[in-house]
mmCIF file of C-alpha atoms and ligand atoms in Angstrom:
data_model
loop_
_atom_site.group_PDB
_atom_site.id
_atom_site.type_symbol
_atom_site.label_atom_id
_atom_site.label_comp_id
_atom_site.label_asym_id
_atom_site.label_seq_id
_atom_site.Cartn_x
_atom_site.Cartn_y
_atom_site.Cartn_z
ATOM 1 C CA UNK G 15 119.163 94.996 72.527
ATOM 2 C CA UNK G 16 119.499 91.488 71.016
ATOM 3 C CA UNK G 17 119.733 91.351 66.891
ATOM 4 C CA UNK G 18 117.391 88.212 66.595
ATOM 5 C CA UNK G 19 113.934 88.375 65.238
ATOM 6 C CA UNK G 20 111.798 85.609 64.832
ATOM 7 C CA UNK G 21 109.309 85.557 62.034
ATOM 8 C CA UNK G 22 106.289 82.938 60.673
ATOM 9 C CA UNK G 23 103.803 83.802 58.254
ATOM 10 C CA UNK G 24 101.003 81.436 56.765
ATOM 11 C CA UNK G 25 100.245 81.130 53.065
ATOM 12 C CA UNK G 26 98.391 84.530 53.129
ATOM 13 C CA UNK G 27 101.543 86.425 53.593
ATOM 14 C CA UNK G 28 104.543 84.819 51.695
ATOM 15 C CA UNK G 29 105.032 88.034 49.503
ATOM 16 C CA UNK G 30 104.910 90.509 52.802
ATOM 17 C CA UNK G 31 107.015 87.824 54.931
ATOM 18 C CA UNK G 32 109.805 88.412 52.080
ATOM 19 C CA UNK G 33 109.582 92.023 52.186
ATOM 20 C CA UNK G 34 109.966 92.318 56.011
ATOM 21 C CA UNK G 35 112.841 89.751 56.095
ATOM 22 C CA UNK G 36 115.051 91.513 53.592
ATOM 23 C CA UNK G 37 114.282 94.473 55.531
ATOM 24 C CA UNK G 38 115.032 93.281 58.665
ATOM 25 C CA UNK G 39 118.310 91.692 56.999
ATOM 26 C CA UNK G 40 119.040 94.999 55.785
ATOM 27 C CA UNK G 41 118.944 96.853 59.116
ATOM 28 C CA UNK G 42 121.628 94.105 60.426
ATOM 29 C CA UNK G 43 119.041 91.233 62.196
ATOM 30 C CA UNK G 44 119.823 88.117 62.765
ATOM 31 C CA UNK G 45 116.645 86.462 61.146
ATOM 32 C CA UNK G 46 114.946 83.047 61.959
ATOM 33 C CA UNK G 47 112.452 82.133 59.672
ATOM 34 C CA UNK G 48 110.029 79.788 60.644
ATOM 35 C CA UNK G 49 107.125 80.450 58.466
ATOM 36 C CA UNK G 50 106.675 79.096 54.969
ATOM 37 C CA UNK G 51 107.517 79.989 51.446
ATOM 38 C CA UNK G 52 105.112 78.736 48.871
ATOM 39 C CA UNK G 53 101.319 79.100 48.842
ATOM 40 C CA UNK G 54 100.201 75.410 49.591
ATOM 41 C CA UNK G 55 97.801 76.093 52.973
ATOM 42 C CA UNK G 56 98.755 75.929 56.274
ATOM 43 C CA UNK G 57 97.142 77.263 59.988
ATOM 44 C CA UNK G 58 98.130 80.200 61.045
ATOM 45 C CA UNK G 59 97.523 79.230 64.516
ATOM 46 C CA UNK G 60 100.035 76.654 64.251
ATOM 47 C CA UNK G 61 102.979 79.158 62.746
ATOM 48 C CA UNK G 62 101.927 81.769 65.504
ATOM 49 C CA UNK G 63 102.940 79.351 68.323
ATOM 50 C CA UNK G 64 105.852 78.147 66.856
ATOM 51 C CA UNK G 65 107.360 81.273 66.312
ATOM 52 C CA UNK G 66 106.528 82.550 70.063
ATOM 53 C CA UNK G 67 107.675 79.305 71.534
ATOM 54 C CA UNK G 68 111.102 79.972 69.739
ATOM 55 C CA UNK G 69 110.675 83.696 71.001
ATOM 56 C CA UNK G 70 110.446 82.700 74.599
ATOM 57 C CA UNK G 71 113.023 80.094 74.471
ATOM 58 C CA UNK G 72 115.595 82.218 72.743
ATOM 59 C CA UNK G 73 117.261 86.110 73.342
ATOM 60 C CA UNK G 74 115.204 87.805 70.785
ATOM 61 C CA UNK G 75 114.668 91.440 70.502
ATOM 62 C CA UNK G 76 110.782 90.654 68.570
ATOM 63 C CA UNK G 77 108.907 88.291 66.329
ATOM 64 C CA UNK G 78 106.754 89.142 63.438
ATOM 65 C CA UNK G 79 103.818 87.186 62.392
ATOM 66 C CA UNK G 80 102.211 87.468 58.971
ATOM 67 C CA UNK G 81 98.976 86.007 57.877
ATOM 68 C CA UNK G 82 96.056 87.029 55.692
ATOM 69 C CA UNK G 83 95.016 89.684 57.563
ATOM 70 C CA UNK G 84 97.331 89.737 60.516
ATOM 71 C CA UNK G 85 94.222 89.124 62.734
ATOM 72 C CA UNK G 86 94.393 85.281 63.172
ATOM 73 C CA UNK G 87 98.304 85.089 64.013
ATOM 74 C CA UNK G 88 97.450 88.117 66.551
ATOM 75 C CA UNK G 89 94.779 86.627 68.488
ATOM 76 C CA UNK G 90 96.686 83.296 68.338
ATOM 77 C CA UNK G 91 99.643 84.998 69.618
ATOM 78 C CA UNK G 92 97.916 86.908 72.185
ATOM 79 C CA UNK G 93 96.765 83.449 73.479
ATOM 80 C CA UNK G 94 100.309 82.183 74.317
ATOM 81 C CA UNK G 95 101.807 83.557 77.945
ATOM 82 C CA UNK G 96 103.814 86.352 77.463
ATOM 83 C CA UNK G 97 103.678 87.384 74.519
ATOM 84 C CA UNK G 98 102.113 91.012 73.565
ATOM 85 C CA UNK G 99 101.572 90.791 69.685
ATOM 86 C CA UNK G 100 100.215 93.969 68.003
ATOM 87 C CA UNK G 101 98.347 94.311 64.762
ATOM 88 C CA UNK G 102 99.245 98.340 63.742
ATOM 89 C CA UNK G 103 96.974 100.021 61.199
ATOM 90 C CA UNK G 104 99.954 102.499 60.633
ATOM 91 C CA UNK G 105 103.404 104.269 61.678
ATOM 92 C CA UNK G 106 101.931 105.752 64.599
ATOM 93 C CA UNK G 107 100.162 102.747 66.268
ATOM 94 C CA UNK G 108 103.401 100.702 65.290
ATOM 95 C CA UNK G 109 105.185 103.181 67.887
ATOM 96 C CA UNK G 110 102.398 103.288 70.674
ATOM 97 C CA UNK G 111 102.885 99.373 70.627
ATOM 98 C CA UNK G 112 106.540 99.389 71.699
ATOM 99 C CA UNK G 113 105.860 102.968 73.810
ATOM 100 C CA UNK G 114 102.806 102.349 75.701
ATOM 101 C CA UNK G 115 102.352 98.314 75.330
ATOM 102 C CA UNK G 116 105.921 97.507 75.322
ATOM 103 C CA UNK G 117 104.477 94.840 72.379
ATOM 104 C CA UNK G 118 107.177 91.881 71.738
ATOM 105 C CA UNK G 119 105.168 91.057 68.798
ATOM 106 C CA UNK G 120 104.110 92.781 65.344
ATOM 107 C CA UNK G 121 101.523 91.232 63.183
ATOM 108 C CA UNK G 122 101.501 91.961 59.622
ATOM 109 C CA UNK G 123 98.279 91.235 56.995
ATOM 110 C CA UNK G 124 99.642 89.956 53.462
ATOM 111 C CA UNK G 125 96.381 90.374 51.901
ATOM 112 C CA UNK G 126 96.109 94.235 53.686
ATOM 113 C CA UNK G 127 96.260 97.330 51.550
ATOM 114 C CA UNK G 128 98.078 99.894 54.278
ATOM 115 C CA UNK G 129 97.931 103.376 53.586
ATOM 116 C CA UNK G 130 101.797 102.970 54.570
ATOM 117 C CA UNK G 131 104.477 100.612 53.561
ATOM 118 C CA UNK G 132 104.965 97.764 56.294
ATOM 119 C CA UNK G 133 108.328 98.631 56.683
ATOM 120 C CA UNK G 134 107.621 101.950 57.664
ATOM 121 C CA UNK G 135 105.814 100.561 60.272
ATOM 122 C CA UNK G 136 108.347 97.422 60.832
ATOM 123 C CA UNK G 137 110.648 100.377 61.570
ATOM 124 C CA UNK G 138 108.458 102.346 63.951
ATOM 125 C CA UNK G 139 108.003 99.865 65.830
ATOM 126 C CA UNK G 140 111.790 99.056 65.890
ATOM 127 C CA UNK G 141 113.060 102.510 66.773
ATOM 128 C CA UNK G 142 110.856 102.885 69.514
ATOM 129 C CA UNK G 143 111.640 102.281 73.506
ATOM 130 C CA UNK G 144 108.898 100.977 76.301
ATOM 131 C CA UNK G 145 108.311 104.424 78.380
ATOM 132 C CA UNK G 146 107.784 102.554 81.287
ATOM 133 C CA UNK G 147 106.430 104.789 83.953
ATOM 134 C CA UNK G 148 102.196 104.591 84.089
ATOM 135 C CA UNK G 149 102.283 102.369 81.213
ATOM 136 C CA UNK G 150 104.398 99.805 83.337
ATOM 137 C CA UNK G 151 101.604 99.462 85.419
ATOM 138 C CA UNK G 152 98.964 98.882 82.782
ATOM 139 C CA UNK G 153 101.217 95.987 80.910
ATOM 140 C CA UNK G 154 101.588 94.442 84.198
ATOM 141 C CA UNK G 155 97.482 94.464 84.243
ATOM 142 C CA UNK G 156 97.493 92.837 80.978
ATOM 143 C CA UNK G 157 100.019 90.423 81.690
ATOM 144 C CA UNK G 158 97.403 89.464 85.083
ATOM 145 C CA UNK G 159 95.057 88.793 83.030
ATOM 146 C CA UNK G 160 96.158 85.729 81.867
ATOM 147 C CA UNK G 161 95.860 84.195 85.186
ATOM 148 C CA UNK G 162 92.201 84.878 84.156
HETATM 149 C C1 RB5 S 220 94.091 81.948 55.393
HETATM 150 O O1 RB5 S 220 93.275 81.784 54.299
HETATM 151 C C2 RB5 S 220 93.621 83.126 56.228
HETATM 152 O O2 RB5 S 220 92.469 82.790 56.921
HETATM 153 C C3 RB5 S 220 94.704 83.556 57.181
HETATM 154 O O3 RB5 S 220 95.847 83.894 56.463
HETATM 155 C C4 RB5 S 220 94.400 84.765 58.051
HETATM 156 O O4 RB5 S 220 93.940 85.828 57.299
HETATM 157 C C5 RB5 S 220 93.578 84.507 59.225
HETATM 158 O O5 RB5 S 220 93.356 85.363 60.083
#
């Protein structure tokens, strides 16, 4: 598995962007930042595609997207083919999107009160293999749909 992660975040999400870098820094990644550090507004839409377009041009292992709520970098993500970006409510979805959706994305909201820390779910998500198997099949439906 490569050591790269990508990561953007939007204005909404400069304080959770930090945390999740330093953690991902700590665990040994190789982090590109492409997202922004101060609080004057940006569109999310335009730092989810420019982290995925790095993502699918380089060897990363996953990208991370922060924004308000983690919804609008999701659904812009989800937009973009080949890219699978999850939004986790906790630990345990943060697993089921590497084990059952094989996710190459994890959205984050900076404005979110989790009942967990994000790094407990960064890490989830991490530590967690594709099962391949059934769920092979069912990512290769969602993939067809963007032929849709
Ligand atoms: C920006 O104010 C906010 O809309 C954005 O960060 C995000 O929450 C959108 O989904």
């Amino acid at each position: 598995m490569s050591r790269r992660v990508v990561i953007a975040n939007d204005h909404g999400a400069v304080a959770v962007k930090q945390i999740i870098l330093e953690h991902l820094i700590r665990r040994g990644f190789d982090v590109r930042n492409l997202g922004v550090d101060s609080e004057e507004s940006v569109d999310y839409p335009d730092m989810a595609q420019t982290a995925c377009r790095e993502y699918l041009e380089g060897s990363y292992a996953f990208g991370v997207l922060c924004c308000g709520t983690g919804i609008g970098v999701s659904i812009s993500a989800n937009k973009i083919s080949g890219i699978r970006c999850a939004l986790p409510q906790n630990s345990y979805a943060a697993r089921m999107a590497r084990e059952h959706n094989n996710a190459n994305f994890i959205a984050f909201g900076g404005r979110i009160s989790y009942a967990e820390p994000v790094t407990d779910m960064l890490d989830a998500f991490i530590d967690t293999e594709f099962e391949c198997g059934r769920h092979a099949v069912r990512v290769d439906k969602i993939m067809g749909l963007e032929t849709c």
